[in-house]
Coordinates of C-alpha atoms in Angstrom, one line a residue:
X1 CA 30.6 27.6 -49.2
X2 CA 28.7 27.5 -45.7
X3 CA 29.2 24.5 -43.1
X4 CA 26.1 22.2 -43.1
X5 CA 24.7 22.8 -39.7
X6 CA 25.6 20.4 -37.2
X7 CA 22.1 17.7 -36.0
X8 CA 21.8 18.2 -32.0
X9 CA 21.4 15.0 -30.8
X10 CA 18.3 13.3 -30.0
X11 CA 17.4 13.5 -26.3
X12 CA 16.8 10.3 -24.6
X13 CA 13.6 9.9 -21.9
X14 CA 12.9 7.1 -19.9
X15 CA 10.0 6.4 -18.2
X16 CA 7.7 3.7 -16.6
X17 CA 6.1 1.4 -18.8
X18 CA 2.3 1.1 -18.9
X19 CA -0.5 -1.3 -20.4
X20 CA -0.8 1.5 -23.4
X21 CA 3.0 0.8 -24.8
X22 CA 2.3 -2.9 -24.7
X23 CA 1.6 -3.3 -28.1
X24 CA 4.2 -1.7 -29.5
X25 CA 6.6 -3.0 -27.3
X26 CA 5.9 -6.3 -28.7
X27 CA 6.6 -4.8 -32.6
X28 CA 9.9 -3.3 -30.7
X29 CA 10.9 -6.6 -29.6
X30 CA 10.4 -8.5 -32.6
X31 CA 12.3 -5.8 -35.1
X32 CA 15.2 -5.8 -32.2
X33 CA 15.6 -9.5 -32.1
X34 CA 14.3 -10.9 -35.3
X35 CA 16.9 -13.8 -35.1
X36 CA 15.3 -14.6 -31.4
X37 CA 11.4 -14.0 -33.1
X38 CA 12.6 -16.8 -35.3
X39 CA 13.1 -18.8 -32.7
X40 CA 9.8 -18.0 -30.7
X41 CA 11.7 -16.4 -28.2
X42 CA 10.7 -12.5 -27.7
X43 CA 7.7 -11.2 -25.6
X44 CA 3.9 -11.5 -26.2
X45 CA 1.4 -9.2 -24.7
X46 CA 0.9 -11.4 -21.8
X47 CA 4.1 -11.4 -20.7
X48 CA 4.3 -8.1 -21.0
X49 CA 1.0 -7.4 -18.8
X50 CA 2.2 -9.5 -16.2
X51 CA 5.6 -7.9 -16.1
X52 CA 3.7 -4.7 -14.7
X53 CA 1.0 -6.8 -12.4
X54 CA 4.1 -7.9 -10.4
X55 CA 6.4 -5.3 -10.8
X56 CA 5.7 -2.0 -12.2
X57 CA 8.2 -0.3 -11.2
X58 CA 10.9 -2.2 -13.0
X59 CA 9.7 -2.3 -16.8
X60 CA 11.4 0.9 -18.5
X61 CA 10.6 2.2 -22.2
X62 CA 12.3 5.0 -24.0
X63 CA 11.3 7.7 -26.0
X64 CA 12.6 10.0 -28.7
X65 CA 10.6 12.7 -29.8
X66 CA 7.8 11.1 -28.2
X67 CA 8.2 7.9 -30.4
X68 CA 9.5 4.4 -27.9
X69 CA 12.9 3.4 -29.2
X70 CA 13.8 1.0 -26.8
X71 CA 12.8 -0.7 -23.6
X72 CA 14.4 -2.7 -20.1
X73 CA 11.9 -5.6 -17.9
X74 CA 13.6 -6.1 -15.0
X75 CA 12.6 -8.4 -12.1
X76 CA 14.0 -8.7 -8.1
X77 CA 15.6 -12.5 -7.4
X78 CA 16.4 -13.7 -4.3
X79 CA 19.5 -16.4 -5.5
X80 CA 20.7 -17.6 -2.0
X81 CA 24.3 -18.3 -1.0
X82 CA 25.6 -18.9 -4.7
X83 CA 24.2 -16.2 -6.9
X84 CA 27.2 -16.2 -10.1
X85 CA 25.6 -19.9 -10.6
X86 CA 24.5 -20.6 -14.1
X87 CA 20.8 -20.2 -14.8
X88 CA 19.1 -20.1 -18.1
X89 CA 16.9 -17.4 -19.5
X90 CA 13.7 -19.2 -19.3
X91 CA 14.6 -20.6 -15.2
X92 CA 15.2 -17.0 -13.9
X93 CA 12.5 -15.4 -15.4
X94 CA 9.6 -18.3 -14.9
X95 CA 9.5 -18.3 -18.7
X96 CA 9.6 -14.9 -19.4
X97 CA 6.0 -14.2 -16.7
X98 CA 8.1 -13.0 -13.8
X99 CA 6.1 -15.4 -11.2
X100 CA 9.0 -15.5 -9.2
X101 CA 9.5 -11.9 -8.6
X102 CA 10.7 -11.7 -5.0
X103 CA 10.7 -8.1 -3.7
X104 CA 12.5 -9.4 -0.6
X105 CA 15.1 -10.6 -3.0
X106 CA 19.1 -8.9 -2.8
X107 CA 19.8 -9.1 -7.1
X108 CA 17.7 -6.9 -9.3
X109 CA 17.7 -9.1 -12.2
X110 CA 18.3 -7.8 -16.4
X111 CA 15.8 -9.6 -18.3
X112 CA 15.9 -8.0 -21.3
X113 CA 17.1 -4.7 -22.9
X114 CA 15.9 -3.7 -26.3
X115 CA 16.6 -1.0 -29.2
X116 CA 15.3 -0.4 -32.3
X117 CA 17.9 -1.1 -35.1
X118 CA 17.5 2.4 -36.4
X119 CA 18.3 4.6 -32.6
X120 CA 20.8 2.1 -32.1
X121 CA 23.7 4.8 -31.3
X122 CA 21.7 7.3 -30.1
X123 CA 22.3 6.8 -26.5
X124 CA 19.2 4.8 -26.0
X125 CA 20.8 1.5 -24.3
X126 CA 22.8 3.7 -21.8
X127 CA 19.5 5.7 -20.6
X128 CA 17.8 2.5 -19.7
X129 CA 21.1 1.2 -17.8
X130 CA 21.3 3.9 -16.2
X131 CA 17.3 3.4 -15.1
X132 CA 18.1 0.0 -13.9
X133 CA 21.3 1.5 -11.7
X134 CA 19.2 4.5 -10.1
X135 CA 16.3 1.8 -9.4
X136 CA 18.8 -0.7 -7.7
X137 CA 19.9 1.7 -5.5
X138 CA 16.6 3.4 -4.6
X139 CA 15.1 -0.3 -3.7
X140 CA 18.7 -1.1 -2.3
X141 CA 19.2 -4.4 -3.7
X142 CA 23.0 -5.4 -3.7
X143 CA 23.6 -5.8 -7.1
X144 CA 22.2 -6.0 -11.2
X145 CA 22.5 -9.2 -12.8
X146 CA 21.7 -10.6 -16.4
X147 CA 22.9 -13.1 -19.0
X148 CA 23.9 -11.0 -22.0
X149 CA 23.7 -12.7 -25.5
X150 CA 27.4 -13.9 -27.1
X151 CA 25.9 -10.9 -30.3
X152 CA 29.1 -11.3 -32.7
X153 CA 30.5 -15.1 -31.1
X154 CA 29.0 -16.7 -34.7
X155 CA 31.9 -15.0 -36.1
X156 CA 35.0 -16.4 -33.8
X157 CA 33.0 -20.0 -33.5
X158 CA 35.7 -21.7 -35.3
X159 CA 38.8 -20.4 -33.4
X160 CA 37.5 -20.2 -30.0
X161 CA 35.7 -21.2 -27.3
X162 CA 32.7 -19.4 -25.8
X163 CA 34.5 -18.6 -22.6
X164 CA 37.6 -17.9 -24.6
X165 CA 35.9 -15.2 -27.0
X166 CA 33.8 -13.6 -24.1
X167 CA 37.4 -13.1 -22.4
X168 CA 38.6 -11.6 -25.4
X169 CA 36.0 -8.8 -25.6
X170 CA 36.8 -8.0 -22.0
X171 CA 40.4 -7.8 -22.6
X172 CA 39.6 -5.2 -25.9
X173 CA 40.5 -7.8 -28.5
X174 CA 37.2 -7.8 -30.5
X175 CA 33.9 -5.9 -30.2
X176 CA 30.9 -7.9 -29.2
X177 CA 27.8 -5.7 -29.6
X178 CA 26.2 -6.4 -26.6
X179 CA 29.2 -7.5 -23.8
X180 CA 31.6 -4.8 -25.3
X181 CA 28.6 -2.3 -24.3
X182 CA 27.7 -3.7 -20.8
X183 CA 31.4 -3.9 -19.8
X184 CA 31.4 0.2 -20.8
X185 CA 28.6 0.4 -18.6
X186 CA 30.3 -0.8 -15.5
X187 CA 29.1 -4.2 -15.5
X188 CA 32.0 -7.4 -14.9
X189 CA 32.1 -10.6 -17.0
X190 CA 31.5 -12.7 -14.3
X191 CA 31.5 -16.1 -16.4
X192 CA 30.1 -18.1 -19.3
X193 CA 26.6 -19.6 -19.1
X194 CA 25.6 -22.2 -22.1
X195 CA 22.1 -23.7 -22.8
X196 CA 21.1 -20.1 -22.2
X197 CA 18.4 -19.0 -24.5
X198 CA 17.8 -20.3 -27.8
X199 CA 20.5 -18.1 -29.7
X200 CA 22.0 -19.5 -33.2
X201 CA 24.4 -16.2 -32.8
X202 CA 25.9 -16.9 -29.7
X203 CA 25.4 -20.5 -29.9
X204 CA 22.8 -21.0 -27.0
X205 CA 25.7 -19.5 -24.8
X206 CA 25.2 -15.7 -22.3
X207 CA 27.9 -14.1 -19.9
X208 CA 26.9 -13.8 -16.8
X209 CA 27.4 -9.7 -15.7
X210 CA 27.4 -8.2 -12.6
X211 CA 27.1 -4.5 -11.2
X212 CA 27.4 -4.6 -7.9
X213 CA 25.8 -1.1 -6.1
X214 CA 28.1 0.6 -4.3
X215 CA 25.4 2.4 -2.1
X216 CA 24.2 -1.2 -0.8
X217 CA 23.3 -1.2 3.0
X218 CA 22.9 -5.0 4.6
X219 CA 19.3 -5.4 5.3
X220 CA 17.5 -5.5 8.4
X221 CA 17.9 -9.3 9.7
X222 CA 14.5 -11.3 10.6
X223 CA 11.5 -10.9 10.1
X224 CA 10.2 -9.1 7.1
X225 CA 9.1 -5.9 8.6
X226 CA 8.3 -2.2 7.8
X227 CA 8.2 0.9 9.7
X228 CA 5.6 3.7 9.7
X229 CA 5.7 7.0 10.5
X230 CA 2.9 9.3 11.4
X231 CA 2.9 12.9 10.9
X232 CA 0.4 14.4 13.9
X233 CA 0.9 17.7 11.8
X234 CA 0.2 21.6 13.6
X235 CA -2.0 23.5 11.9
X236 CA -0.2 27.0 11.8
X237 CA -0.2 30.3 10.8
X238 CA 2.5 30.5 7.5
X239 CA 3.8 33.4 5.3
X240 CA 4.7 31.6 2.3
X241 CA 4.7 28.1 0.4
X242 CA 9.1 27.7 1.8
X243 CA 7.7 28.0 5.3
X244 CA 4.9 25.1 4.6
X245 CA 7.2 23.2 2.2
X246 CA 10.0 23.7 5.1
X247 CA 7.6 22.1 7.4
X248 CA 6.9 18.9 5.4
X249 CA 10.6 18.9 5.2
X250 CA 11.6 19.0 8.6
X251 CA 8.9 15.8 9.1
X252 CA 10.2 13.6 6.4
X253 CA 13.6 13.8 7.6
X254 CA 12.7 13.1 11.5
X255 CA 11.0 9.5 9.4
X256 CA 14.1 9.1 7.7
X257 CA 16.7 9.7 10.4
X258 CA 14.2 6.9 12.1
X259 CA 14.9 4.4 9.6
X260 CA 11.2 4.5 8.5
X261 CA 9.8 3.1 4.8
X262 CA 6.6 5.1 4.8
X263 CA 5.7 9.0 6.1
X264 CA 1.9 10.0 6.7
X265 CA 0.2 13.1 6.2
X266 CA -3.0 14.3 7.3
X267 CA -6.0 14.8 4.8
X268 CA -6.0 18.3 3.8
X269 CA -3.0 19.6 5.4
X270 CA -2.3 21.8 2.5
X271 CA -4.9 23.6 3.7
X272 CA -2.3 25.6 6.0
X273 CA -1.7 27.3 2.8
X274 CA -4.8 29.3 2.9
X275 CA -3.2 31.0 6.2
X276 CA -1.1 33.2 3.9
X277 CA -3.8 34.9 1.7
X278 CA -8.0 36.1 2.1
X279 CA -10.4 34.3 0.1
X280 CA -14.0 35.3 -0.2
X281 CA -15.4 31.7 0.8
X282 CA -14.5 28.5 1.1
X283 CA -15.1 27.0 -2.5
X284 CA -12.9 30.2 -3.3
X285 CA -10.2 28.9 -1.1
X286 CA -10.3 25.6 -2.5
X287 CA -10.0 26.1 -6.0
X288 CA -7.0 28.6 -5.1
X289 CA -5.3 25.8 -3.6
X290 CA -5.9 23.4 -6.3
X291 CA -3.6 25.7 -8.4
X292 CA -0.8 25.1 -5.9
X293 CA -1.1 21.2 -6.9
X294 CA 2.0 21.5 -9.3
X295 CA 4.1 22.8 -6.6
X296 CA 2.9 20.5 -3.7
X297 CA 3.3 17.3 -5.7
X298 CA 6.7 18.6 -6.6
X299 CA 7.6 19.2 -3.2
X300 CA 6.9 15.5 -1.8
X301 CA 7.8 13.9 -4.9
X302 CA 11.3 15.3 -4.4
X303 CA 11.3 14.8 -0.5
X304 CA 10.6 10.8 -1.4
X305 CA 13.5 10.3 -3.6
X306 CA 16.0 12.2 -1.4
X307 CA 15.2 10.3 1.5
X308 CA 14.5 7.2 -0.1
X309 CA 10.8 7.1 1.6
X310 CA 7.2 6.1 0.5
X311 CA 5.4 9.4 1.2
X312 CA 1.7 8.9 1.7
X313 CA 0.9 12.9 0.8
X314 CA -2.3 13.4 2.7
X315 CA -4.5 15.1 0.6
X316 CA -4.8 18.1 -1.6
X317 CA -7.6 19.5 -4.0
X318 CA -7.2 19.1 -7.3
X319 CA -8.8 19.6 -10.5
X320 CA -9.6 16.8 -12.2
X321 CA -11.1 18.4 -15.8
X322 CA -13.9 20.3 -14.3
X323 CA -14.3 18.9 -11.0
X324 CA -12.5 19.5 -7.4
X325 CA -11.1 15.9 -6.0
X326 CA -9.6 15.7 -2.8
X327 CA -6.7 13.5 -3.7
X328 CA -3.7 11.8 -2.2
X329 CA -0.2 11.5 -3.9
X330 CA 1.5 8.7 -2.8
X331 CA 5.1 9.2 -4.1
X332 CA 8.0 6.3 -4.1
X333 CA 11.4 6.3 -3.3
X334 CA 12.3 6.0 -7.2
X335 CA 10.3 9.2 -8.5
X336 CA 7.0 7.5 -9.2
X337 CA 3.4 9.0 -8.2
X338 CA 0.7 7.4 -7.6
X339 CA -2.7 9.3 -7.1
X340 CA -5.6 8.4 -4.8
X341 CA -8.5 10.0 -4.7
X342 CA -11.4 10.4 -1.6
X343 CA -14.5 8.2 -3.1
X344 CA -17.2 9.5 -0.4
X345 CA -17.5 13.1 0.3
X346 CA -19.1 14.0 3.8
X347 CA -22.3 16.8 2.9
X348 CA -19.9 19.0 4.6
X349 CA -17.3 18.9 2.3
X350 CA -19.5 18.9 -0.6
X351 CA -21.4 21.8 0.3
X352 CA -19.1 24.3 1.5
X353 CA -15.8 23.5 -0.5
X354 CA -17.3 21.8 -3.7
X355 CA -15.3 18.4 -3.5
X356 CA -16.9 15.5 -5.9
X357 CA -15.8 11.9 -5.0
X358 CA -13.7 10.2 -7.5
X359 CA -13.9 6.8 -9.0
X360 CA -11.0 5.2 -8.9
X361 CA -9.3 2.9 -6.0
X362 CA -5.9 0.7 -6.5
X363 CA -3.5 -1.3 -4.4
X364 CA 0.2 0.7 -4.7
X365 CA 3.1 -2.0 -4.9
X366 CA 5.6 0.1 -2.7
X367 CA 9.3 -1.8 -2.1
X368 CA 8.2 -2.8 1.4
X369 CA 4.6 -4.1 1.3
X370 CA 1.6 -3.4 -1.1
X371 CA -0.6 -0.4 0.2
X372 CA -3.8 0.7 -0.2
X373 CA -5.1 4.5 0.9
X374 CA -8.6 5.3 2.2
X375 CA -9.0 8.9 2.4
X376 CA -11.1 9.8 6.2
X377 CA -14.7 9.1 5.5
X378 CA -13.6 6.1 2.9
X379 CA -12.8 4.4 6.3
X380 CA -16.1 4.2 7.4
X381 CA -17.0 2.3 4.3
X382 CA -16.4 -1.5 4.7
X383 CA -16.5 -2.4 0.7
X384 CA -13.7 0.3 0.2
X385 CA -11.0 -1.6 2.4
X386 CA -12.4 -4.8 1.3
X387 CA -11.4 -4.1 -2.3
X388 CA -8.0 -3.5 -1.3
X389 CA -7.3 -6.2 1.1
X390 CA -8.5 -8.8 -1.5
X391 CA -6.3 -7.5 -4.3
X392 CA -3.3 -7.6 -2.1
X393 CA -3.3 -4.8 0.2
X394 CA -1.0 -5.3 3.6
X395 CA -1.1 -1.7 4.7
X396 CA -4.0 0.7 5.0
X397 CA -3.1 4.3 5.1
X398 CA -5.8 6.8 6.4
X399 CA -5.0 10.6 6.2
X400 CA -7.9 12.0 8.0
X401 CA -9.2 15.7 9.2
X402 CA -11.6 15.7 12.0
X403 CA -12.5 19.1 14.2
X404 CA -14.0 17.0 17.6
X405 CA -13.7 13.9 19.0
X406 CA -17.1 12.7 18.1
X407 CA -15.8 12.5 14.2
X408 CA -12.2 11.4 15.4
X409 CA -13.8 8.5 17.0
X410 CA -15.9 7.7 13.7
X411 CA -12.9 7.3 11.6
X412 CA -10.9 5.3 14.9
X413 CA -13.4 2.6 15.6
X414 CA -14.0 2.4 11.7
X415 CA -10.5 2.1 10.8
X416 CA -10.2 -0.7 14.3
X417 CA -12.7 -2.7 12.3
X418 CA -11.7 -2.6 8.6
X419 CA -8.4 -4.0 10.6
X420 CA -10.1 -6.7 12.3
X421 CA -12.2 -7.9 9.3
X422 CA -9.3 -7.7 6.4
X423 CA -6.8 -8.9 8.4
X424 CA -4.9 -5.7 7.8
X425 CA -2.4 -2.9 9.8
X426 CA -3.9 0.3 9.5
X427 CA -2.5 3.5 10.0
X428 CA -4.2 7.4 10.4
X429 CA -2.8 10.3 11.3
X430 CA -4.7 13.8 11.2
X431 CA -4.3 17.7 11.7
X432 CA -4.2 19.4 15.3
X433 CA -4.1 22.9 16.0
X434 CA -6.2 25.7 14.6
X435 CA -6.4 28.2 11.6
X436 CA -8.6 31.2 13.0
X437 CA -8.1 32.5 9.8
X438 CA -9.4 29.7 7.0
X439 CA -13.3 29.3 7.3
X440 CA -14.5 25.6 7.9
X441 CA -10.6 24.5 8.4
X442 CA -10.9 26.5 11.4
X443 CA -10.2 23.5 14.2
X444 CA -9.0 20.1 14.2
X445 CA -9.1 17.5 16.8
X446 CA -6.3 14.3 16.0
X447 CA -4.7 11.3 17.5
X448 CA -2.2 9.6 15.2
X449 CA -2.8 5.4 15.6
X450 CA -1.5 2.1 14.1
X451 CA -3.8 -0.5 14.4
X452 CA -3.5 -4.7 14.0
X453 CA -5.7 -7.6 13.6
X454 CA -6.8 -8.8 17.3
X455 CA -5.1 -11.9 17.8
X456 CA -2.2 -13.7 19.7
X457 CA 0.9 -12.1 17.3
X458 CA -0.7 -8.3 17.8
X459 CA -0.7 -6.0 20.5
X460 CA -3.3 -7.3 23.4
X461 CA -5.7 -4.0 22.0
X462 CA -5.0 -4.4 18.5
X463 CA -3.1 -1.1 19.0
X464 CA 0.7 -1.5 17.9
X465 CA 1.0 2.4 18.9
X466 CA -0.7 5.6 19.3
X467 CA 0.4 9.1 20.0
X468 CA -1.2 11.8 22.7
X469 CA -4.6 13.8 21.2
X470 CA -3.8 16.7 20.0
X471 CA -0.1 17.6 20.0
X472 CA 2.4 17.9 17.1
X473 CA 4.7 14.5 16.8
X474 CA 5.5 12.0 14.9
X475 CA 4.2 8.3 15.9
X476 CA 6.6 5.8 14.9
X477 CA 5.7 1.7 14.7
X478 CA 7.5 -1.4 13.7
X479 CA 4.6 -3.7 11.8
X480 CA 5.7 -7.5 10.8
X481 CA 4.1 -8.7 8.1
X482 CA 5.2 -12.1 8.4
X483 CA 3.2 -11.9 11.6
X484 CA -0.1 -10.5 9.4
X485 CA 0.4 -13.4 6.5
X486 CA 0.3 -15.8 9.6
X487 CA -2.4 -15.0 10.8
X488 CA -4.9 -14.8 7.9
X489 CA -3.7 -18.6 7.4
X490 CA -3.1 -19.9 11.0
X491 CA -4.9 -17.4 13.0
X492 CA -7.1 -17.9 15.6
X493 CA -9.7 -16.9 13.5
X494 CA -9.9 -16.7 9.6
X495 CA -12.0 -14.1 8.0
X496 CA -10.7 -14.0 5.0
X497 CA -11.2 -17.3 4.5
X498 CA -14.4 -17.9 6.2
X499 CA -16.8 -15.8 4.2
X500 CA -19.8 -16.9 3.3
X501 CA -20.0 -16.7 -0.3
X502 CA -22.8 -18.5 -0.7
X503 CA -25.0 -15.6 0.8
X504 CA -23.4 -12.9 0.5
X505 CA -21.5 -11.6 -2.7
X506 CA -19.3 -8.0 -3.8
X507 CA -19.1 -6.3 -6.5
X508 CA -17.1 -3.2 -8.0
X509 CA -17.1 -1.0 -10.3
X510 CA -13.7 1.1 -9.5
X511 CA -12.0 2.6 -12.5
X512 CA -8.4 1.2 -13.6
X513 CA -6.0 4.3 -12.9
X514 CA -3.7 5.1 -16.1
X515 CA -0.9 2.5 -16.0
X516 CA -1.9 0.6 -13.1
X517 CA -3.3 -2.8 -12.9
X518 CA -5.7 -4.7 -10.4
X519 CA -5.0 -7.8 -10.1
X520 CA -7.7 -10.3 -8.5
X521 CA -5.8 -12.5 -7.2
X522 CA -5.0 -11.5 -3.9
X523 CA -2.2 -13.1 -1.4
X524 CA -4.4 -16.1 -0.2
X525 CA -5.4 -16.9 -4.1
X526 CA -8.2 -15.8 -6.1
X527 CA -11.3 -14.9 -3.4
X528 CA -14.4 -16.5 -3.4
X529 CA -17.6 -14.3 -3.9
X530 CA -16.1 -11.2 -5.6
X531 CA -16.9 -10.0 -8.9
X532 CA -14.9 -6.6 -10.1
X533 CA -15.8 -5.2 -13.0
X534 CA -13.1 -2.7 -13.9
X535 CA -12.8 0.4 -16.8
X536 CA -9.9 1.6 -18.2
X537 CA -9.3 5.6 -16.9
X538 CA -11.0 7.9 -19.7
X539 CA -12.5 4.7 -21.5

């Protein structure tokens, strides 16, 4: 008689949440928790939409075979000098909407972990912990925290108190379902919380749990400020993609061993690449480098979560179904991409490499600031940076590629202005150095600059740095942003407020990139004389 064949076990993927799971999170939510959708208390779709307004990068769902099995929302707290003090449920998550996510906060905060019934067992729970505990120590924040429901307490009501049986379960006496788990995870009973969430299983009562991350590093005292760095990259002669990949390297870990939050490519300085092969023409050249995308992506994608960086990837042509973008990949310290691609295309570009202008422009919500990128000749467009800066943007990023100073100074004294009239730091940095070799990439002309808003906290020029013209570096600059939200409030003068809606009104039509979310509500509250009519990607 054969052996019945052993079942591999299901493999477990976790991903980022996006406004396409919502409605079957919800389903999720109420076949995890029926007791709790008895009592009104699970998530709705607005919740769930806000969740990843404020905070994309904390709401995790699970997948097996392709189908969601389970999900984690997490927010960032800031709980002061106390933060083991009891809370409830609905306090510490603004009733379940996450309004009082606090980036700037020290305690990445459980809200809620959820598995269907039927993958219970399957490993499910432990793949989104372990999401959570990678994410707490990419953003470092100092420690998890969550209430965790009293799951089997109904059955030891009688003989014992709530503190009592949650004391229990950490000493191996019983089995709750949900504290025995968390303590196997590496979380501490920390205490007892009542009036928690409206429970009839655990009686209204949570333990408090605490992971605290061991890679924790104190943060910066003072202001709340980021630092930039600004790759002034050499064009050069290269054999292979490990010499231009070792290149890129050598740059992002110059940033990191600075201490800086975000690295800045040029546009197009992929185009080095080219270096190592003959193509016909241009176009030719293009579409040969669009087949390196894979591999380029790959490369800073990896180089951001090793160093724990925001990479702003320059640019790269890509193929987006049968058109050639020229698109940035912005890639965050905890794995996630974010694509950007060049809205206006110079006649140059469109004639002799066959770029087409994409359609699509979003505000990036990076764990120092919210950003915004404007690919070169997008600077010279004031609506562009407009959009951004009214949905949130602090930070405008400007790979460029310019081959004389007359087109360097184009892109400068645009990039000066969008500063001046958003109230915004901007930062550029382009290629310098030549390519004999690659037709119409064949010389570049650059000067790496951050610039402020021109008023009494900024630089007298409303220049907080600059590098030389046309040598390799990196420019490095502190920029406060406590200073920036100042100023568009107190400053000497108010743009941002002072518009005169009444005569003057914008409107956009930007797509929605997959998964993201524009919010219109910007920093200073909802802005006066804007209507955005936005389209999902593909829809």
């Amino acid at each position: 008689m054969s052996k019945a064949k052993a079942t591999a076990p299901a493999k477990v993927t976790v991903r980022r949440a996006t406004l396409r799971d919502i409605p079957a999170l919800v389903k999720l939510n109420i076949a995890a928790y029926p007791v709790l959708a008895d009592e009104n208390v699970v998530w709705g779709e607005a919740h769930l939409a806000h969740h990843l307004r404020v905070f994309p990068q904390g709401q995790f769902v699970a997948e097996v075979k392709g189908k969601i099995v389970g999900a984690a929302s997490t927010l960032v707290v800031d709980l002061g000098p106390d933060p083991l003090r009891n809370h409830t449920w609905s306090g510490i998550t603004d009733s379940g909407y996450f309004n009082n996510h606090d980036l700037n906060g020290d305690t990445l905060y459980g809200a809620d972990v959820y598995v269907h019934p039927k993958a219970r067992g399957l490993g499910v729970g432990a793949a989104l912990y372990d999401a959570r505990r990678k994410l707490c120590k990419r953003l470092n924040k100092r420690r998890i925290l969550a209430g965790g429901r009293l799951w089997n307490y109904q059955d030891h009501a009688e003989k014992f108190s709530p503190q009592e049986y949650a004391e229990r379960v950490a000493a191996g006496e019983f089995r709750d379902l949900v504290l025995s788990f968390q303590l196997r995870e590496g979380f501490q009973l920390r205490g007892v919380m009542p009036n928690y969430l409206r429970d009839p299983n655990s009686h209204n009562h949570a333990s408090l749990i605490e992971w605290l991350n061991p890679d924790y590093r104190p943060a910066k005292t003072g202001a709340r400020k980021v630092r930039v760095a600004c790759v002034q990259y050499q064009m050069r002669k290269i054999s292979s993609f490990s010499d231009f990949a070792r290149q890129v390297t050598y740059f992002t870990d110059v940033a990191a061993d600075s201490d800086a939050d975000y690295v800045l490519f040029p546009e197009l300085f992929t185009v080095e690449l080219l270096s190592t092969t003959h193509t016909k023409s241009p176009q030719e050249g293009m579409k040969r480098l669009a087949k390196l995308t894979p591999k380029v992506v790959g490369l800073l994608q990896s180089l951001a979560v090793k160093y724990g960086v925001t990479i702003i990837g320059g640019s790269h042509p890509t193929r987006v179904g049968k058109e050639l973008q020229n698109i940035c990949t912005v890639c965050l310290p905890d794995g996630s991409i974010h694509e950007q691609p060049k809205l206006h295309i110079t006649p140059n570009e469109s004639h002799w490499w066959g770029i087409t202008g994409g359609n699509s422009l979003q505000v990036i919500d990076t764990p120092g600031a919210k950003i915004g990128v404007l690919i070169c000749y997008d600077s010279e467009f004031p609506e562009a940076a407009r959009h951004l800066a009214d949905h949130g943007a602090e930070i405008l990023f400007v790979p460029f590629c310019t081959n004389d100073r007359k087109g360097y100074l184009r892109v400068r004294y645009c990039c000066q202005a969008r500063a001046v009239e958003n109230q915004v730091y901007v930062a550029l940095a382009g290629n310098v150095g030549n390519l004999p070799d690659v037709e119409n990439m064949d010389v570049n002309y650059a000067q790496a600059a951050v610039f402020t808003p021109s008023d009494y906290a900024f630089a007298r020029d409303g220049i907080a740095a600059e590098a030389d013209s046309n040598e390799e570096t990196v420019l490095i600059c502190d920029l406060d942003l406590d200073d920036l939200h100042e100023a568009r409030e107190l400053g000497t003068v108010t743009p941002r407020l002072d518009r005169r809606e009444d005569l003057f009104k914008m409107t956009s039509h930007v797509v929605v990139p997959k998964g993201a979310v524009i919010d219109p509500i910007g920093p200073l509250g909802t802005q006066r004389g804007w209507s955005s009519e936005v389209n999902p990607e593909g829809g």
